Short mmCIF file of C-alpha atoms in Angstrom, two decimals:
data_model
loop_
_atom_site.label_atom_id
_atom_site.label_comp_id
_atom_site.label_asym_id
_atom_site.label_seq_id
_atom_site.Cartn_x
_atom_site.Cartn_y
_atom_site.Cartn_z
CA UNK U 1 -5.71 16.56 -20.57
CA UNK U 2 -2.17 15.65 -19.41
CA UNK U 3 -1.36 15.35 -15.86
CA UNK U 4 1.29 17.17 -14.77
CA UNK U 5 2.30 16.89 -11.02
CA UNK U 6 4.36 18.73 -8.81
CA UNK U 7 8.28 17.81 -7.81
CA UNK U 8 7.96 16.30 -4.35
CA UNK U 9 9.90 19.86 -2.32
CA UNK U 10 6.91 22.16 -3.96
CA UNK U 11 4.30 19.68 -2.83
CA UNK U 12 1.75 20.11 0.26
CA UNK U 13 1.31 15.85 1.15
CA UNK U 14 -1.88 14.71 3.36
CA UNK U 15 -0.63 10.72 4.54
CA UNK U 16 -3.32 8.98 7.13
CA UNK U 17 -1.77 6.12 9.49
CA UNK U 18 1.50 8.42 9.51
CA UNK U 19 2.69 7.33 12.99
CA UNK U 20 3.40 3.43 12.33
CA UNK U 21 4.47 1.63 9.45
CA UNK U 22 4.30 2.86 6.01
CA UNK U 23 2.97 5.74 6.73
CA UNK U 24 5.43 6.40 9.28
CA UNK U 25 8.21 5.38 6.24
CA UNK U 26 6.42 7.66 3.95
CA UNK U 27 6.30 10.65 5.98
CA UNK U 28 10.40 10.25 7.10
CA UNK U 29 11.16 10.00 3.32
CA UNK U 30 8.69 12.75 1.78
CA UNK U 31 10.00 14.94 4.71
CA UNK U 32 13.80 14.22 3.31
CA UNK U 33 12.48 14.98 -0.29
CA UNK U 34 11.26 18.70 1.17
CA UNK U 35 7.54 18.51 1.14
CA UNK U 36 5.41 20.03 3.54
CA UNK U 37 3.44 17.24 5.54
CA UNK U 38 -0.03 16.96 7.69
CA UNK U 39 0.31 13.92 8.98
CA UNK U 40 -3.06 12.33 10.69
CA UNK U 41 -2.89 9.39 13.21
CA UNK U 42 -5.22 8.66 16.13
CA UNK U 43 -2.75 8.56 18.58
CA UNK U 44 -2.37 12.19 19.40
CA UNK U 45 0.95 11.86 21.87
CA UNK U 46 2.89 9.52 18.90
CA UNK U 47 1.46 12.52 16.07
CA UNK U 48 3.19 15.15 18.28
CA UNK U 49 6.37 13.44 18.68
CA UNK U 50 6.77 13.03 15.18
CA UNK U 51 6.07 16.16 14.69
CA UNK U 52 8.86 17.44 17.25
CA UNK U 53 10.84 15.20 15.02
CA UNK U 54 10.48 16.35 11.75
CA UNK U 55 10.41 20.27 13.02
CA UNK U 56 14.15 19.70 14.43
CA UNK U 57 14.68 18.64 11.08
CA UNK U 58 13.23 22.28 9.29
CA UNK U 59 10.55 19.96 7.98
CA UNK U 60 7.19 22.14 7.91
CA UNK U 61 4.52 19.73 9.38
CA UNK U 62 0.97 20.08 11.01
CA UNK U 63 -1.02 16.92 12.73
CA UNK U 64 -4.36 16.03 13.03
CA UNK U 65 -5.75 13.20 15.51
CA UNK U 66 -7.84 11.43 13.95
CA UNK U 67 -10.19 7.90 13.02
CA UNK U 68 -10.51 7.93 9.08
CA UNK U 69 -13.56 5.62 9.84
CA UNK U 70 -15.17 9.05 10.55
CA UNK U 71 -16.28 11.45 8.22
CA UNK U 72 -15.91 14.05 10.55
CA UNK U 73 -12.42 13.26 11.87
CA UNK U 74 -11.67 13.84 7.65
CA UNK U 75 -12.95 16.83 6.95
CA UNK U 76 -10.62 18.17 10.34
CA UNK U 77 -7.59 17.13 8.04
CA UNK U 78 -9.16 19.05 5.08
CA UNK U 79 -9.59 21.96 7.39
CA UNK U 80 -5.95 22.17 9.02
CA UNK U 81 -4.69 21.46 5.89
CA UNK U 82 -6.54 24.64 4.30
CA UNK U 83 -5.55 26.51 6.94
CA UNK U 84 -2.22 26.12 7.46
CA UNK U 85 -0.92 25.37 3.76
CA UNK U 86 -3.83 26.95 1.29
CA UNK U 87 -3.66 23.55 -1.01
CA UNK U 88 -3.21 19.72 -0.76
CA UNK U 89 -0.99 18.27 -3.73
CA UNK U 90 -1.20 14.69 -3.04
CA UNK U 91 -3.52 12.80 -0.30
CA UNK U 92 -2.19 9.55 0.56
CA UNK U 93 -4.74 6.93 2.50
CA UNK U 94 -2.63 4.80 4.43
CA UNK U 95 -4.59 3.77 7.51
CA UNK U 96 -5.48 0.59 8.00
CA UNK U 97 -6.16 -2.38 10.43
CA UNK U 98 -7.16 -6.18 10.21
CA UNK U 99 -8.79 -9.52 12.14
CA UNK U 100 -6.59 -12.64 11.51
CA UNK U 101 -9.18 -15.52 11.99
CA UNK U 102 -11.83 -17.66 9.96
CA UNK U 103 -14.66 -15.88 8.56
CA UNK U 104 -17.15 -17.97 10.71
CA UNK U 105 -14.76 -17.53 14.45
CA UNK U 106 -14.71 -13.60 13.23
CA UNK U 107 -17.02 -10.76 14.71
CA UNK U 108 -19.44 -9.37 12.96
CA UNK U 109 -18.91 -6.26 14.75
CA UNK U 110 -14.47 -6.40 14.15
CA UNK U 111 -15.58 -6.99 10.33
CA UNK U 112 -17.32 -4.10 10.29
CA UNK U 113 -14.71 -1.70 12.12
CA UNK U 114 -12.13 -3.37 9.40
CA UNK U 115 -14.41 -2.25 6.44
CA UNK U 116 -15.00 0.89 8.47
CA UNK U 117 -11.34 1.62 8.61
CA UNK U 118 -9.70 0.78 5.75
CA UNK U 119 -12.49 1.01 2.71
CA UNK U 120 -14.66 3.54 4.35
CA UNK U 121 -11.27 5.55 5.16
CA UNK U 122 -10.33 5.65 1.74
CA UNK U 123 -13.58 6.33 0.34
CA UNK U 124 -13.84 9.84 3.32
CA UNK U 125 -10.22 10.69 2.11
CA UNK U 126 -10.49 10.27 -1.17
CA UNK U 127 -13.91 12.52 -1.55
CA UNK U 128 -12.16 14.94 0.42
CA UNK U 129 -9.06 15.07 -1.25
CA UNK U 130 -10.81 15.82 -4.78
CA UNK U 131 -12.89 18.21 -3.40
CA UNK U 132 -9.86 20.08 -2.53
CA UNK U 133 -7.37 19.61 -5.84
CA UNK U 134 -10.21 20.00 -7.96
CA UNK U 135 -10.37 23.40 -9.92
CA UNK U 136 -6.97 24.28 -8.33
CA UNK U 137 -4.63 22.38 -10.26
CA UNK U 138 -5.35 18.93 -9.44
CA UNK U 139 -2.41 16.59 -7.91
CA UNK U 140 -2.11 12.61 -6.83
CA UNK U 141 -4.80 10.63 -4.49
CA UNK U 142 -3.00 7.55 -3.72
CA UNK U 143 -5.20 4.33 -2.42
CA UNK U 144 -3.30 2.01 -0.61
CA UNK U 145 -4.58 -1.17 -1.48
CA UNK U 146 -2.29 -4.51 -1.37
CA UNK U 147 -1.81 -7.70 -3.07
CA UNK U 148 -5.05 -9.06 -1.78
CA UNK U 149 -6.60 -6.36 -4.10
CA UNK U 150 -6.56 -8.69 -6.76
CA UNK U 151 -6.23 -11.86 -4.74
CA UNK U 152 -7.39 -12.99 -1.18
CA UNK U 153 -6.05 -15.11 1.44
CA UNK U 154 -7.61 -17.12 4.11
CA UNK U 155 -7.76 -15.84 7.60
CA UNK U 156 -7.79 -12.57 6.52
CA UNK U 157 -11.07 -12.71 4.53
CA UNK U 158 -12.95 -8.99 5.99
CA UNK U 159 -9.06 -7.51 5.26
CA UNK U 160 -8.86 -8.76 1.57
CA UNK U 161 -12.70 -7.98 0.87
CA UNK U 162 -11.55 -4.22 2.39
CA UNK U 163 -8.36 -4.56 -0.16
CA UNK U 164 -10.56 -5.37 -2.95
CA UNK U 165 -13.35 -2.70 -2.37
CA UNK U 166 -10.34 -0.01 -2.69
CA UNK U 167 -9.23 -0.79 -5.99
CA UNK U 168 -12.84 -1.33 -7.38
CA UNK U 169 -13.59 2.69 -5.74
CA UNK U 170 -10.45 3.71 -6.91
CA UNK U 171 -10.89 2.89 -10.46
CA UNK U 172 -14.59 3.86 -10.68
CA UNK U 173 -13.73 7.29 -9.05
CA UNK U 174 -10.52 7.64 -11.79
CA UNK U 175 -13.05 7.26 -14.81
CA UNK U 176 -15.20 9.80 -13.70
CA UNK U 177 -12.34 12.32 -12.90
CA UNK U 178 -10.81 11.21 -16.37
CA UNK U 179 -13.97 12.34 -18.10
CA UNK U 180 -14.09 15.55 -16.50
CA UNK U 181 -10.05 16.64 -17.38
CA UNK U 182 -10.10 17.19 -13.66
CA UNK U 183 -6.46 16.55 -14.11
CA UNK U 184 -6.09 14.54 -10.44
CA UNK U 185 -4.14 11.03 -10.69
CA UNK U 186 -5.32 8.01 -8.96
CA UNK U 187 -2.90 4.73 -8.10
CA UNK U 188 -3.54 2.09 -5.70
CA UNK U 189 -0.42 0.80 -3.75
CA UNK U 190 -0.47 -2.90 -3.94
CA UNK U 191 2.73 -4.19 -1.76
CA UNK U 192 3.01 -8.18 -1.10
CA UNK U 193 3.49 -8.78 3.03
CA UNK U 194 5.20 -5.95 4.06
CA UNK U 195 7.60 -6.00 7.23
CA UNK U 196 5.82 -3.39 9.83
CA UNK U 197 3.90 -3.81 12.75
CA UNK U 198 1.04 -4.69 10.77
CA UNK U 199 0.30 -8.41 12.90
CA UNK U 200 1.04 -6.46 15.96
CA UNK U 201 -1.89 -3.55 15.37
CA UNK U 202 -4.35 -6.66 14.26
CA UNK U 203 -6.65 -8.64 15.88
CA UNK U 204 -6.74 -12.31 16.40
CA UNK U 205 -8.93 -15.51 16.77
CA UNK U 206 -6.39 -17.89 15.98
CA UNK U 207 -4.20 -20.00 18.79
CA UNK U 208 -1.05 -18.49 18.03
CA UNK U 209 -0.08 -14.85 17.18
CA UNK U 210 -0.51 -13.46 13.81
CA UNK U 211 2.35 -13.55 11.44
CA UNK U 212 3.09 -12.32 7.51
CA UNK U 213 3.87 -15.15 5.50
CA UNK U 214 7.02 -14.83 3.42
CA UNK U 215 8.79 -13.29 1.23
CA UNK U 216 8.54 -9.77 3.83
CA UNK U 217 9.26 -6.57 2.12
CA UNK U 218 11.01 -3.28 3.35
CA UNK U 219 8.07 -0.82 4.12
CA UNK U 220 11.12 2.05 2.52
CA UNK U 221 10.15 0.07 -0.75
CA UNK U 222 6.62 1.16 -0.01
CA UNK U 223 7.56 4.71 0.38
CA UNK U 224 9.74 5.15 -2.67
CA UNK U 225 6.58 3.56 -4.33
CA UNK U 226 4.44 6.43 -2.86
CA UNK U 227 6.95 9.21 -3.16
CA UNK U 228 7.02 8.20 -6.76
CA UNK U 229 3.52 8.44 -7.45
CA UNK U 230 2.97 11.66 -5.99
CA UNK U 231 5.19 12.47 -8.42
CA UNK U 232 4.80 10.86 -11.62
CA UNK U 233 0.80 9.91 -12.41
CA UNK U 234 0.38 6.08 -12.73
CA UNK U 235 -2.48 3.64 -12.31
CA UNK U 236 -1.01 0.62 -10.18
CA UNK U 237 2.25 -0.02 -8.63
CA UNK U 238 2.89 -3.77 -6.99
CA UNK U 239 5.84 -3.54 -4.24
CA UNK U 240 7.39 -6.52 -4.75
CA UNK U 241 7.50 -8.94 -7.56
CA UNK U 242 5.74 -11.59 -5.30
CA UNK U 243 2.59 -9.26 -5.35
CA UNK U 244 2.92 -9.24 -9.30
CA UNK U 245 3.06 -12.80 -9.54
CA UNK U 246 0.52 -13.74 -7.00
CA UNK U 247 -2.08 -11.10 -8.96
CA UNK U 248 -0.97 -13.12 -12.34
CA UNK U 249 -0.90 -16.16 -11.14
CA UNK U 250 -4.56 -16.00 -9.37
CA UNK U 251 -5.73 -14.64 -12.71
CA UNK U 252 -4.38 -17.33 -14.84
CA UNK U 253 -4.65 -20.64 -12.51
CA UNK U 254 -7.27 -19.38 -9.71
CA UNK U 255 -8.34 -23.02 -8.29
CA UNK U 256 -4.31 -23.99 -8.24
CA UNK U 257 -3.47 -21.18 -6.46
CA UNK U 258 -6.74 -22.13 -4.63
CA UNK U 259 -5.36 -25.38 -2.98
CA UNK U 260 -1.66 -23.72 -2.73
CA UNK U 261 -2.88 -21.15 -0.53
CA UNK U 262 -4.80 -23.48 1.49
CA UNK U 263 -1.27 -26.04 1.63
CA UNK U 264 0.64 -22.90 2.86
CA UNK U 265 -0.65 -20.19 4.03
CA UNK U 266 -2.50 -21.07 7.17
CA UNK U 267 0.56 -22.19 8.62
CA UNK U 268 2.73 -18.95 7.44
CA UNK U 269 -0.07 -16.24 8.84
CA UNK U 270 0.83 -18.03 12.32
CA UNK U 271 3.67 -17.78 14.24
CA UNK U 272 5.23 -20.14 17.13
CA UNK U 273 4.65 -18.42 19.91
CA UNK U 274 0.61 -18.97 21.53
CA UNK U 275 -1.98 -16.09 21.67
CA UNK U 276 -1.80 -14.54 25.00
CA UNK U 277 -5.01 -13.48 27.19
CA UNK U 278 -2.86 -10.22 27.74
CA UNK U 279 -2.63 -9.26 24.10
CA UNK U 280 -3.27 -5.90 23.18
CA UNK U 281 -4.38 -4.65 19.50
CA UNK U 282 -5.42 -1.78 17.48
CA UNK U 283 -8.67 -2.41 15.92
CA UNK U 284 -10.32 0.00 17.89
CA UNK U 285 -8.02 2.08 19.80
CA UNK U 286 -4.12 2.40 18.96
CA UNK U 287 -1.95 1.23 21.15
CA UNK U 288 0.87 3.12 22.43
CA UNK U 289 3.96 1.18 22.66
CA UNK U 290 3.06 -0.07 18.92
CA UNK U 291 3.72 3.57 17.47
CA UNK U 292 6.52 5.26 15.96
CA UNK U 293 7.65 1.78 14.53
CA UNK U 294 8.59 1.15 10.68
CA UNK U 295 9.55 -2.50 11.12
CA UNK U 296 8.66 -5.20 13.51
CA UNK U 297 10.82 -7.04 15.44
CA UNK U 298 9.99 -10.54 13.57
CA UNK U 299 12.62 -13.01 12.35
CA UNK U 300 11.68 -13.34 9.12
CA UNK U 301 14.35 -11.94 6.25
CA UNK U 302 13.68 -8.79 5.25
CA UNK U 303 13.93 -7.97 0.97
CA UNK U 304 15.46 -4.43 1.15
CA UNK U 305 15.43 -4.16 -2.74
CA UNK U 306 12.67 -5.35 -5.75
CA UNK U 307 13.98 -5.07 -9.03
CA UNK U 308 10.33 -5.44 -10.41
CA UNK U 309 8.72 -2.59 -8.57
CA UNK U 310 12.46 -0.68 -9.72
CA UNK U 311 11.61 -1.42 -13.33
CA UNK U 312 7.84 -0.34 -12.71
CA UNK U 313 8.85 3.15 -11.78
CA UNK U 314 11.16 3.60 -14.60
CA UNK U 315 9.72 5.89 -17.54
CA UNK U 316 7.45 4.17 -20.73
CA UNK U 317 10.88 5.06 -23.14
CA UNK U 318 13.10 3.33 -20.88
CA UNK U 319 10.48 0.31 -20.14
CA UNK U 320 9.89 0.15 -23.96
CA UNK U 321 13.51 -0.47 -24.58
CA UNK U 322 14.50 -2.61 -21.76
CA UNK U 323 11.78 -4.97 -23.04
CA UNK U 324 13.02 -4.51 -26.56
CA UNK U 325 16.20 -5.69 -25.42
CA UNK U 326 15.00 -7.87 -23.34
CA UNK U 327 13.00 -9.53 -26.25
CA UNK U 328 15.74 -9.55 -28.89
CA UNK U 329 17.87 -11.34 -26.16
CA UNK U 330 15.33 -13.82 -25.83
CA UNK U 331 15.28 -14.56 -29.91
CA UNK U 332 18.89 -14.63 -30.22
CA UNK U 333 19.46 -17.23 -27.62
CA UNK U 334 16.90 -19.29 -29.61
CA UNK U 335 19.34 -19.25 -32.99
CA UNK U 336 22.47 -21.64 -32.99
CA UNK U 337 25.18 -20.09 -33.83
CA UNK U 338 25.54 -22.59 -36.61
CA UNK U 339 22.34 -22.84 -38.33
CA UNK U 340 22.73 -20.86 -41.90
CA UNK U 341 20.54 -20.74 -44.19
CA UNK U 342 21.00 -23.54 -47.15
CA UNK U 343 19.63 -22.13 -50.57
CA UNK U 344 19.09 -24.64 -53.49
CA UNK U 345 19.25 -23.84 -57.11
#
């Protein structure tokens, strides 16, 4: 059975973590495409001015406050979604939260509200999400997972396990819908560091405050990502070509990358300025002057454009013959002009 999914102005799109970040990106730019949002967040006063946003706008939206960590809080956005709409189209899970730190300095307790958060989360919206498209036409569930789904870093070790746990979910739960026809489409997200408030919103044990190491991404390039797979059904989409190469190259040289990562990457997660007594994070409650923020304020460069997450949303035809060309390019530049064949009698 062929999936066929709905143009983004006909669709009805669930996005959890929708006041910060990507989700906040997402839910500007699937708004501008037409679709009719719920947006769920936990911070109640940042959902509603959103909201008041995207209304002025003509943008048909309805909220729900809630923890995706609880089962409960889910099944609310399932409900309001029913109620006001009649279907969901595409779920996104977005939310998400991490402890910078070293596994042994880390809480058990923080490592469990990450897990709770950010696998658990997807697992409650995901469930909920089928139970909802199936038998009515399916649509998209989209799982966002990161780079450190296929490769972990140090100090973010409960984060990257969380990471990895999504895509093994996600591609257990797309076999079994595959088997059934059930005609939904699952892709996991995997963006390389992404330039939102994410080290804000985390926790941290370390002596200085948490930082993304480079290259940082646009979270917009995130949200084309997601707009596109609500869209068009496809299994994996890296944001970024460092995310690409960091999945290839941990698959191919694991104990160089091994000793790279531990050269560079404790230094890059960490920036200048000391950890303060007074900070404030997100782990377990948001934070309000954090919200309704796409970008940080760091002073790292910020990519605004990745050819190889451009060339991963283009169609199979076009893919096929850009690497066709891209192949007979290579062969040609590896004939000299003025080698001719010599035949002998």
């Amino acid at each position: 059975m062929s999936i066929k999914l709905k143009k983004l102005n006909e669709q009805v799109m669930v996005i959890t973590g929708a006041t910060s970040g990507i989700g906040l990106a997402t839910a500007r730019m699937a708004a501008e495409g037409g679709a009719h949002l719920v947006l769920a967040a936990r911070d109640g006063d940042a959902l509603d001015t959103l909201a008041h946003e995207m209304r002025q706008r003509g943008v048909e939206v309805a909220t729900v406050t809630a923890d995706v960590g609880n089962p409960a809080d889910v099944a609310r956005i399932s409900q309001v979604a029913m109620e006001r709409f009649g279907r969901v189209d595409t779920w996104v899970n977005n939310a998400g939260i991490s402890v910078y730190g070293r596994n042994e300095d880390v809480a058990l307790e923080d490592m469990r509200k990450v897990m709770q958060t950010n696998f658990w989360g997807v697992v409650h919206g995901s469930l909920e999400a089928v139970k909802l498209m199936k038998g009515r036409g399916g649509g998209a569930l989209i799982n966002l997972g990161s780079e450190v789904s296929d490769r972990s870093v140090p100090l973010q070790g409960t984060y990257s396990a969380s990471k990895h746990a999504i895509k093994g979910f996600t591609e257990s739960l797309r076999m079994e819908l595959d088997k059934e026809d059930a005609g939904i489409s699952l892709t996991v997200i995997k963006p390389a560091a992404i330039a939102t408030p994410f080290p804000n919103h985390a926790k941290s044990y370390m002596e200085h405050e948490p930082d993304l190491p480079p290259p940082n991404y646009a979270p917009e390039l995130v949200a084309q990502a997601i707009v596109h797979a609500a869209q068009v059904p496809e299994r994996d989409l890296y944001v970024g070509g460092h995310s690409k190469l960091t999945s290839v190259a941990g698959y191919l040289m694991p104990r160089a990358l091994d000793r790279f990562m531990s050269r560079t990457m404790f230094g890059q997660q960490q920036s200048e300025r000391p950890n303060s007594s007074a900070r404030r994070d997100s782990l377990y409650a948001p934070v309000a002057e954090q919200e309704l923020r796409q970008r940080n304020n760091g002073e790292r460069r910020v990519v605004e454009r990745s050819p190889y997450t451009s060339f991963e949303m283009r169609s199979a035809s076009t893919k096929t013959v850009l690497l066709g060309g891209a192949l007979l390019a290579a062969w040609a530049l590896t004939r000299r002009p003025w080698q001719r064949t010599v035949w002998h009698a």
